[in-house]
Amino acid sequence: MNKLKPLVLFAVAMIVAFSSASLLADNTADHSDQLVVVMYRVGDLPVWTNDGKFASDILMVYLQTKVSPRMWEARGGVATMASYPKNASLVISAPAKTHDEIIKTLRLHRGE
């Protein structure tokens, strides 16, 4: 069961995020604030401890500070982020516009 726990948590997060997004959806409304869930592989970034453990905390705080700071749940917004060490990734639920900023920020740090 321990091996399945991250996968189960990921599946639950996806279901909750998509359920929340569909509840927010309204056919007549502007959908620019609709939540989108994206998995970002970040293993190529400096998110590792000296002993080889995945430590995405600093990257997560950086993204929440740099990209749409008021959008994050910790600051009263709707965007959420979860770390998944098994595949060195972050799963982020946020509006598409926020994802555009995240992509730009990660590309900058990758030298792209």
mmCIF file of N, CA and C in Angstrom:
data_model
loop_
_atom_site.group_PDB
_atom_site.id
_atom_site.type_symbol
_atom_site.label_atom_id
_atom_site.label_comp_id
_atom_site.label_asym_id
_atom_site.label_seq_id
_atom_site.Cartn_x
_atom_site.Cartn_y
_atom_site.Cartn_z
ATOM 1 N N MET A 1 0.818 -1.200 0.000
ATOM 2 C CA MET A 1 0.000 0.000 0.000
ATOM 3 C C MET A 1 0.857 1.256 0.000
ATOM 4 N N ASN A 2 2.018 1.220 0.707
ATOM 5 C CA ASN A 2 2.873 2.403 0.763
ATOM 6 C C ASN A 2 3.349 2.828 -0.616
ATOM 7 N N LYS A 3 3.591 1.862 -1.508
ATOM 8 C CA LYS A 3 4.026 2.199 -2.858
ATOM 9 C C LYS A 3 2.909 2.863 -3.648
ATOM 10 N N LEU A 4 1.672 2.532 -3.333
ATOM 11 C CA LEU A 4 0.526 3.095 -4.047
ATOM 12 C C LEU A 4 0.080 4.429 -3.479
ATOM 13 N N LYS A 5 0.492 4.751 -2.269
ATOM 14 C CA LYS A 5 0.009 5.959 -1.600
ATOM 15 C C LYS A 5 0.214 7.226 -2.432
ATOM 16 N N PRO A 6 1.444 7.487 -2.988
ATOM 17 C CA PRO A 6 1.596 8.702 -3.804
ATOM 18 C C PRO A 6 0.683 8.711 -5.023
ATOM 19 N N LEU A 7 0.502 7.540 -5.639
ATOM 20 C CA LEU A 7 -0.361 7.451 -6.813
ATOM 21 C C LEU A 7 -1.820 7.712 -6.430
ATOM 22 N N VAL A 8 -2.244 7.164 -5.295
ATOM 23 C CA VAL A 8 -3.609 7.379 -4.828
ATOM 24 C C VAL A 8 -3.823 8.853 -4.491
ATOM 25 N N LEU A 9 -2.848 9.467 -3.796
ATOM 26 C CA LEU A 9 -2.960 10.884 -3.463
ATOM 27 C C LEU A 9 -3.028 11.746 -4.723
ATOM 28 N N PHE A 10 -2.223 11.391 -5.719
ATOM 29 C CA PHE A 10 -2.239 12.116 -6.987
ATOM 30 C C PHE A 10 -3.613 11.995 -7.641
ATOM 31 N N ALA A 11 -4.164 10.772 -7.655
ATOM 32 C CA ALA A 11 -5.476 10.555 -8.275
ATOM 33 C C ALA A 11 -6.552 11.352 -7.547
ATOM 34 N N VAL A 12 -6.503 11.349 -6.219
ATOM 35 C CA VAL A 12 -7.486 12.109 -5.445
ATOM 36 C C VAL A 12 -7.348 13.600 -5.736
ATOM 37 N N ALA A 13 -6.103 14.090 -5.784
ATOM 38 C CA ALA A 13 -5.877 15.509 -6.080
ATOM 39 C C ALA A 13 -6.444 15.877 -7.445
ATOM 40 N N MET A 14 -6.244 15.008 -8.425
ATOM 41 C CA MET A 14 -6.759 15.268 -9.766
ATOM 42 C C MET A 14 -8.288 15.307 -9.764
ATOM 43 N N ILE A 15 -8.908 14.360 -9.071
ATOM 44 C CA ILE A 15 -10.367 14.308 -9.022
ATOM 45 C C ILE A 15 -10.925 15.553 -8.346
ATOM 46 N N VAL A 16 -10.328 15.928 -7.214
ATOM 47 C CA VAL A 16 -10.789 17.113 -6.491
ATOM 48 C C VAL A 16 -10.607 18.360 -7.335
ATOM 49 N N ALA A 17 -9.445 18.486 -7.966
ATOM 50 C CA ALA A 17 -9.173 19.678 -8.780
ATOM 51 C C ALA A 17 -10.142 19.773 -9.953
ATOM 52 N N PHE A 18 -10.361 18.651 -10.665
ATOM 53 C CA PHE A 18 -11.272 18.692 -11.792
ATOM 54 C C PHE A 18 -12.705 18.915 -11.339
ATOM 55 N N SER A 19 -13.077 18.341 -10.194
ATOM 56 C CA SER A 19 -14.427 18.554 -9.666
ATOM 57 C C SER A 19 -14.629 20.017 -9.323
ATOM 58 N N SER A 20 -13.627 20.611 -8.673
ATOM 59 C CA SER A 20 -13.713 22.026 -8.314
ATOM 60 C C SER A 20 -13.809 22.885 -9.563
ATOM 61 N N ALA A 21 -13.007 22.556 -10.548
ATOM 62 C CA ALA A 21 -13.008 23.343 -11.776
ATOM 63 C C ALA A 21 -14.354 23.246 -12.473
ATOM 64 N N SER A 22 -14.927 22.054 -12.508
ATOM 65 C CA SER A 22 -16.210 21.924 -13.195
ATOM 66 C C SER A 22 -17.331 22.603 -12.416
ATOM 67 N N LEU A 23 -17.210 22.643 -11.085
ATOM 68 C CA LEU A 23 -18.210 23.358 -10.304
ATOM 69 C C LEU A 23 -18.145 24.854 -10.563
ATOM 70 N N LEU A 24 -16.935 25.343 -10.842
ATOM 71 C CA LEU A 24 -16.768 26.765 -11.114
ATOM 72 C C LEU A 24 -17.222 27.142 -12.521
ATOM 73 N N ALA A 25 -17.266 26.146 -13.386
ATOM 74 C CA ALA A 25 -17.577 26.415 -14.787
ATOM 75 C C ALA A 25 -19.033 26.850 -14.955
ATOM 76 N N ASP A 26 -19.214 27.803 -15.843
ATOM 77 C CA ASP A 26 -20.545 28.293 -16.182
ATOM 78 C C ASP A 26 -20.505 28.594 -17.674
ATOM 79 N N ASN A 27 -21.406 28.016 -18.435
ATOM 80 C CA ASN A 27 -21.366 28.144 -19.885
ATOM 81 C C ASN A 27 -21.411 29.586 -20.369
ATOM 82 N N THR A 28 -21.988 30.483 -19.594
ATOM 83 C CA THR A 28 -22.103 31.869 -20.036
ATOM 84 C C THR A 28 -21.009 32.755 -19.456
ATOM 85 N N ALA A 29 -20.163 32.211 -18.570
ATOM 86 C CA ALA A 29 -19.150 33.019 -17.894
ATOM 87 C C ALA A 29 -17.826 32.995 -18.647
ATOM 88 N N ASP A 30 -16.995 33.954 -18.318
ATOM 89 C CA ASP A 30 -15.627 33.985 -18.828
ATOM 90 C C ASP A 30 -14.850 32.888 -18.106
ATOM 91 N N HIS A 31 -14.227 31.985 -18.853
ATOM 92 C CA HIS A 31 -13.546 30.841 -18.253
ATOM 93 C C HIS A 31 -12.070 31.085 -17.984
ATOM 94 N N SER A 32 -11.625 32.307 -18.014
ATOM 95 C CA SER A 32 -10.206 32.592 -17.808
ATOM 96 C C SER A 32 -9.750 32.276 -16.393
ATOM 97 N N ASP A 33 -10.693 32.167 -15.456
ATOM 98 C CA ASP A 33 -10.317 31.843 -14.087
ATOM 99 C C ASP A 33 -10.594 30.383 -13.735
ATOM 100 N N GLN A 34 -10.974 29.579 -14.720
ATOM 101 C CA GLN A 34 -11.233 28.164 -14.491
ATOM 102 C C GLN A 34 -9.924 27.453 -14.158
ATOM 103 N N LEU A 35 -9.957 26.568 -13.175
ATOM 104 C CA LEU A 35 -8.752 25.875 -12.748
ATOM 105 C C LEU A 35 -8.359 24.785 -13.735
ATOM 106 N N VAL A 36 -7.056 24.696 -13.974
ATOM 107 C CA VAL A 36 -6.471 23.692 -14.848
ATOM 108 C C VAL A 36 -5.393 22.987 -14.032
ATOM 109 N N VAL A 37 -5.308 21.662 -14.127
ATOM 110 C CA VAL A 37 -4.300 20.905 -13.392
ATOM 111 C C VAL A 37 -3.187 20.490 -14.351
ATOM 112 N N VAL A 38 -1.941 20.803 -13.975
ATOM 113 C CA VAL A 38 -0.782 20.479 -14.802
ATOM 114 C C VAL A 38 0.304 19.875 -13.921
ATOM 115 N N MET A 39 0.955 18.841 -14.440
ATOM 116 C CA MET A 39 2.103 18.260 -13.751
ATOM 117 C C MET A 39 3.381 18.798 -14.410
ATOM 118 N N TYR A 40 4.262 19.351 -13.590
ATOM 119 C CA TYR A 40 5.531 19.885 -14.069
ATOM 120 C C TYR A 40 6.662 19.007 -13.551
ATOM 121 N N ARG A 41 7.455 18.446 -14.449
ATOM 122 C CA ARG A 41 8.659 17.704 -14.056
ATOM 123 C C ARG A 41 9.729 18.736 -13.740
ATOM 124 N N VAL A 42 10.287 18.660 -12.542
ATOM 125 C CA VAL A 42 11.261 19.661 -12.113
ATOM 126 C C VAL A 42 12.567 19.030 -11.640
ATOM 127 N N GLY A 43 12.772 17.761 -11.943
ATOM 128 C CA GLY A 43 13.972 17.056 -11.503
ATOM 129 C C GLY A 43 15.264 17.611 -12.068
ATOM 130 N N ASP A 44 15.182 18.369 -13.150
ATOM 131 C CA ASP A 44 16.376 18.971 -13.744
ATOM 132 C C ASP A 44 16.747 20.295 -13.073
ATOM 133 N N LEU A 45 15.915 20.754 -12.149
ATOM 134 C CA LEU A 45 16.179 22.006 -11.431
ATOM 135 C C LEU A 45 16.830 21.681 -10.084
ATOM 136 N N PRO A 46 17.408 22.665 -9.413
ATOM 137 C CA PRO A 46 18.079 22.396 -8.131
ATOM 138 C C PRO A 46 17.088 22.152 -6.984
ATOM 139 N N VAL A 47 16.471 20.980 -7.016
ATOM 140 C CA VAL A 47 15.484 20.623 -6.004
ATOM 141 C C VAL A 47 15.915 19.366 -5.233
ATOM 142 N N TRP A 48 17.218 19.144 -5.163
ATOM 143 C CA TRP A 48 17.748 17.937 -4.533
ATOM 144 C C TRP A 48 18.654 18.303 -3.363
ATOM 145 N N THR A 49 18.567 17.519 -2.301
ATOM 146 C CA THR A 49 19.472 17.712 -1.169
ATOM 147 C C THR A 49 20.803 17.062 -1.497
ATOM 148 N N ASN A 50 21.810 17.306 -0.687
ATOM 149 C CA ASN A 50 23.128 16.710 -0.908
ATOM 150 C C ASN A 50 23.095 15.190 -0.879
ATOM 151 N N ASP A 51 22.153 14.622 -0.129
ATOM 152 C CA ASP A 51 22.066 13.160 -0.063
ATOM 153 C C ASP A 51 21.077 12.585 -1.085
ATOM 154 N N GLY A 52 20.663 13.397 -2.063
ATOM 155 C CA GLY A 52 19.864 12.912 -3.180
ATOM 156 C C GLY A 52 18.366 12.845 -2.958
ATOM 157 N N LYS A 53 17.862 13.499 -1.936
ATOM 158 C CA LYS A 53 16.418 13.497 -1.690
ATOM 159 C C LYS A 53 15.761 14.688 -2.392
ATOM 160 N N PHE A 54 14.562 14.448 -2.911
ATOM 161 C CA PHE A 54 13.786 15.490 -3.587
ATOM 162 C C PHE A 54 13.296 16.486 -2.542
ATOM 163 N N ALA A 55 13.631 17.744 -2.716
ATOM 164 C CA ALA A 55 13.261 18.794 -1.756
ATOM 165 C C ALA A 55 12.768 20.010 -2.528
ATOM 166 N N SER A 56 11.523 19.982 -2.893
ATOM 167 C CA SER A 56 10.964 21.024 -3.754
ATOM 168 C C SER A 56 10.450 22.235 -2.987
ATOM 169 N N ASP A 57 10.580 22.246 -1.675
ATOM 170 C CA ASP A 57 10.012 23.321 -0.850
ATOM 171 C C ASP A 57 10.432 24.713 -1.314
ATOM 172 N N ILE A 58 11.714 24.898 -1.565
ATOM 173 C CA ILE A 58 12.215 26.222 -1.955
ATOM 174 C C ILE A 58 11.621 26.635 -3.303
ATOM 175 N N LEU A 59 11.564 25.700 -4.245
ATOM 176 C CA LEU A 59 10.976 26.001 -5.558
ATOM 177 C C LEU A 59 9.493 26.345 -5.412
ATOM 178 N N MET A 60 8.783 25.617 -4.573
ATOM 179 C CA MET A 60 7.354 25.884 -4.375
ATOM 180 C C MET A 60 7.132 27.277 -3.783
ATOM 181 N N VAL A 61 7.906 27.627 -2.767
ATOM 182 C CA VAL A 61 7.781 28.962 -2.164
ATOM 183 C C VAL A 61 8.144 30.030 -3.189
ATOM 184 N N TYR A 62 9.197 29.778 -3.964
ATOM 185 C CA TYR A 62 9.612 30.737 -4.991
ATOM 186 C C TYR A 62 8.479 30.971 -5.998
ATOM 187 N N LEU A 63 7.886 29.882 -6.510
ATOM 188 C CA LEU A 63 6.805 30.032 -7.491
ATOM 189 C C LEU A 63 5.608 30.766 -6.893
ATOM 190 N N GLN A 64 5.285 30.463 -5.637
ATOM 191 C CA GLN A 64 4.149 31.130 -5.005
ATOM 192 C C GLN A 64 4.423 32.601 -4.740
ATOM 193 N N THR A 65 5.676 32.966 -4.638
ATOM 194 C CA THR A 65 6.053 34.366 -4.418
ATOM 195 C C THR A 65 6.178 35.115 -5.741
ATOM 196 N N LYS A 66 6.733 34.452 -6.742
ATOM 197 C CA LYS A 66 7.044 35.081 -8.028
ATOM 198 C C LYS A 66 5.845 35.108 -8.992
ATOM 199 N N VAL A 67 5.050 34.047 -8.994
ATOM 200 C CA VAL A 67 3.977 33.887 -9.980
ATOM 201 C C VAL A 67 2.610 34.108 -9.316
ATOM 202 N N SER A 68 1.933 35.162 -9.696
ATOM 203 C CA SER A 68 0.577 35.468 -9.204
ATOM 204 C C SER A 68 0.433 35.233 -7.696
ATOM 205 N N PRO A 69 1.173 35.947 -6.875
ATOM 206 C CA PRO A 69 1.193 35.685 -5.429
ATOM 207 C C PRO A 69 -0.182 35.612 -4.760
ATOM 208 N N ARG A 70 -1.109 36.424 -5.176
ATOM 209 C CA ARG A 70 -2.438 36.428 -4.542
ATOM 210 C C ARG A 70 -3.316 35.264 -4.992
ATOM 211 N N MET A 71 -2.883 34.543 -6.014
ATOM 212 C CA MET A 71 -3.678 33.459 -6.574
ATOM 213 C C MET A 71 -3.596 32.185 -5.732
ATOM 214 N N TRP A 72 -2.560 32.042 -4.904
ATOM 215 C CA TRP A 72 -2.314 30.797 -4.170
ATOM 216 C C TRP A 72 -3.198 30.672 -2.939
ATOM 217 N N GLU A 73 -3.646 29.464 -2.685
ATOM 218 C CA GLU A 73 -4.533 29.171 -1.569
ATOM 219 C C GLU A 73 -3.962 29.654 -0.231
ATOM 220 N N ALA A 74 -2.662 29.534 -0.051
ATOM 221 C CA ALA A 74 -2.022 29.978 1.188
ATOM 222 C C ALA A 74 -2.198 31.474 1.425
ATOM 223 N N ARG A 75 -2.517 32.211 0.360
ATOM 224 C CA ARG A 75 -2.707 33.658 0.463
ATOM 225 C C ARG A 75 -4.135 34.061 0.128
ATOM 226 N N GLY A 76 -5.051 33.113 0.276
ATOM 227 C CA GLY A 76 -6.463 33.418 0.068
ATOM 228 C C GLY A 76 -6.983 33.174 -1.331
ATOM 229 N N GLY A 77 -6.141 32.667 -2.227
ATOM 230 C CA GLY A 77 -6.558 32.413 -3.603
ATOM 231 C C GLY A 77 -7.051 30.991 -3.811
ATOM 232 N N VAL A 78 -7.078 30.568 -5.067
ATOM 233 C CA VAL A 78 -7.628 29.251 -5.402
ATOM 234 C C VAL A 78 -6.582 28.257 -5.900
ATOM 235 N N ALA A 79 -5.394 28.718 -6.242
ATOM 236 C CA ALA A 79 -4.366 27.843 -6.813
ATOM 237 C C ALA A 79 -3.720 26.994 -5.723
ATOM 238 N N THR A 80 -3.439 25.728 -6.067
ATOM 239 C CA THR A 80 -2.774 24.818 -5.138
ATOM 240 C C THR A 80 -1.603 24.140 -5.827
ATOM 241 N N MET A 81 -0.696 23.623 -4.999
ATOM 242 C CA MET A 81 0.501 22.974 -5.516
ATOM 243 C C MET A 81 0.848 21.811 -4.597
ATOM 244 N N ALA A 82 1.221 20.674 -5.190
ATOM 245 C CA ALA A 82 1.636 19.510 -4.409
ATOM 246 C C ALA A 82 2.919 18.948 -5.009
ATOM 247 N N SER A 83 3.788 18.488 -4.144
ATOM 248 C CA SER A 83 5.058 17.913 -4.534
ATOM 249 C C SER A 83 4.928 16.399 -4.638
ATOM 250 N N TYR A 84 5.506 15.806 -5.691
ATOM 251 C CA TYR A 84 5.495 14.361 -5.876
ATOM 252 C C TYR A 84 6.920 13.871 -6.084
ATOM 253 N N PRO A 85 7.586 13.462 -4.983
ATOM 254 C CA PRO A 85 8.986 13.051 -5.039
ATOM 255 C C PRO A 85 9.255 11.841 -5.935
ATOM 256 N N LYS A 86 8.320 10.913 -6.044
ATOM 257 C CA LYS A 86 8.547 9.688 -6.834
ATOM 258 C C LYS A 86 8.918 9.984 -8.277
ATOM 259 N N ASN A 87 8.353 11.046 -8.846
ATOM 260 C CA ASN A 87 8.689 11.396 -10.231
ATOM 261 C C ASN A 87 9.244 12.817 -10.334
ATOM 262 N N ALA A 88 9.710 13.362 -9.209
ATOM 263 C CA ALA A 88 10.336 14.692 -9.175
ATOM 264 C C ALA A 88 9.480 15.730 -9.898
ATOM 265 N N SER A 89 8.244 15.866 -9.437
ATOM 266 C CA SER A 89 7.336 16.789 -10.106
ATOM 267 C C SER A 89 6.509 17.592 -9.108
ATOM 268 N N LEU A 90 5.906 18.638 -9.653
ATOM 269 C CA LEU A 90 4.924 19.437 -8.927
ATOM 270 C C LEU A 90 3.616 19.331 -9.702
ATOM 271 N N VAL A 91 2.523 19.139 -8.991
ATOM 272 C CA VAL A 91 1.206 19.156 -9.615
ATOM 273 C C VAL A 91 0.531 20.432 -9.143
ATOM 274 N N ILE A 92 0.153 21.256 -10.116
ATOM 275 C CA ILE A 92 -0.388 22.578 -9.803
ATOM 276 C C ILE A 92 -1.769 22.738 -10.410
ATOM 277 N N SER A 93 -2.691 23.178 -9.571
ATOM 278 C CA SER A 93 -4.047 23.499 -10.002
ATOM 279 C C SER A 93 -4.172 25.020 -9.933
ATOM 280 N N ALA A 94 -4.377 25.636 -11.093
ATOM 281 C CA ALA A 94 -4.424 27.094 -11.172
ATOM 282 C C ALA A 94 -5.095 27.499 -12.482
ATOM 283 N N PRO A 95 -5.494 28.765 -12.593
ATOM 284 C CA PRO A 95 -6.021 29.249 -13.871
ATOM 285 C C PRO A 95 -4.943 29.178 -14.968
ATOM 286 N N ALA A 96 -5.362 29.062 -16.214
ATOM 287 C CA ALA A 96 -4.444 28.931 -17.349
ATOM 288 C C ALA A 96 -3.432 30.072 -17.403
ATOM 289 N N LYS A 97 -3.860 31.269 -17.096
ATOM 290 C CA LYS A 97 -2.967 32.427 -17.131
ATOM 291 C C LYS A 97 -1.802 32.250 -16.134
ATOM 292 N N THR A 98 -2.096 31.686 -14.974
ATOM 293 C CA THR A 98 -1.059 31.420 -13.982
ATOM 294 C C THR A 98 -0.095 30.356 -14.504
ATOM 295 N N HIS A 99 -0.621 29.330 -15.178
ATOM 296 C CA HIS A 99 0.240 28.297 -15.759
ATOM 297 C C HIS A 99 1.179 28.894 -16.805
ATOM 298 N N ASP A 100 0.686 29.851 -17.578
ATOM 299 C CA ASP A 100 1.547 30.519 -18.566
ATOM 300 C C ASP A 100 2.738 31.179 -17.872
ATOM 301 N N GLU A 101 2.488 31.814 -16.743
ATOM 302 C CA GLU A 101 3.566 32.466 -15.987
ATOM 303 C C GLU A 101 4.515 31.436 -15.371
ATOM 304 N N ILE A 102 3.974 30.327 -14.900
ATOM 305 C CA ILE A 102 4.811 29.262 -14.333
ATOM 306 C C ILE A 102 5.742 28.710 -15.399
ATOM 307 N N ILE A 103 5.208 28.458 -16.576
ATOM 308 C CA ILE A 103 6.018 27.936 -17.682
ATOM 309 C C ILE A 103 7.149 28.900 -18.018
ATOM 310 N N LYS A 104 6.847 30.178 -18.118
ATOM 311 C CA LYS A 104 7.880 31.181 -18.408
ATOM 312 C C LYS A 104 8.957 31.188 -17.328
ATOM 313 N N THR A 105 8.543 31.118 -16.070
ATOM 314 C CA THR A 105 9.486 31.147 -14.958
ATOM 315 C C THR A 105 10.382 29.914 -14.969
ATOM 316 N N LEU A 106 9.799 28.736 -15.185
ATOM 317 C CA LEU A 106 10.610 27.512 -15.223
ATOM 318 C C LEU A 106 11.555 27.509 -16.418
ATOM 319 N N ARG A 107 11.106 28.010 -17.558
ATOM 320 C CA ARG A 107 11.977 28.101 -18.741
ATOM 321 C C ARG A 107 13.166 29.030 -18.467
ATOM 322 N N LEU A 108 12.902 30.117 -17.799
ATOM 323 C CA LEU A 108 13.960 31.064 -17.445
ATOM 324 C C LEU A 108 15.029 30.357 -16.609
ATOM 325 N N HIS A 109 14.605 29.568 -15.641
ATOM 326 C CA HIS A 109 15.547 28.870 -14.780
ATOM 327 C C HIS A 109 16.242 27.696 -15.465
ATOM 328 N N ARG A 110 15.685 27.266 -16.569
ATOM 329 C CA ARG A 110 16.331 26.206 -17.355
ATOM 330 C C ARG A 110 17.227 26.798 -18.441
ATOM 331 N N GLY A 111 17.250 28.109 -18.534
ATOM 332 C CA GLY A 111 18.084 28.765 -19.540
ATOM 333 C C GLY A 111 17.523 28.670 -20.949
ATOM 334 N N GLU A 112 16.224 28.490 -21.054
ATOM 335 C CA GLU A 112 15.585 28.370 -22.388
ATOM 336 C C GLU A 112 15.182 29.719 -22.923
#
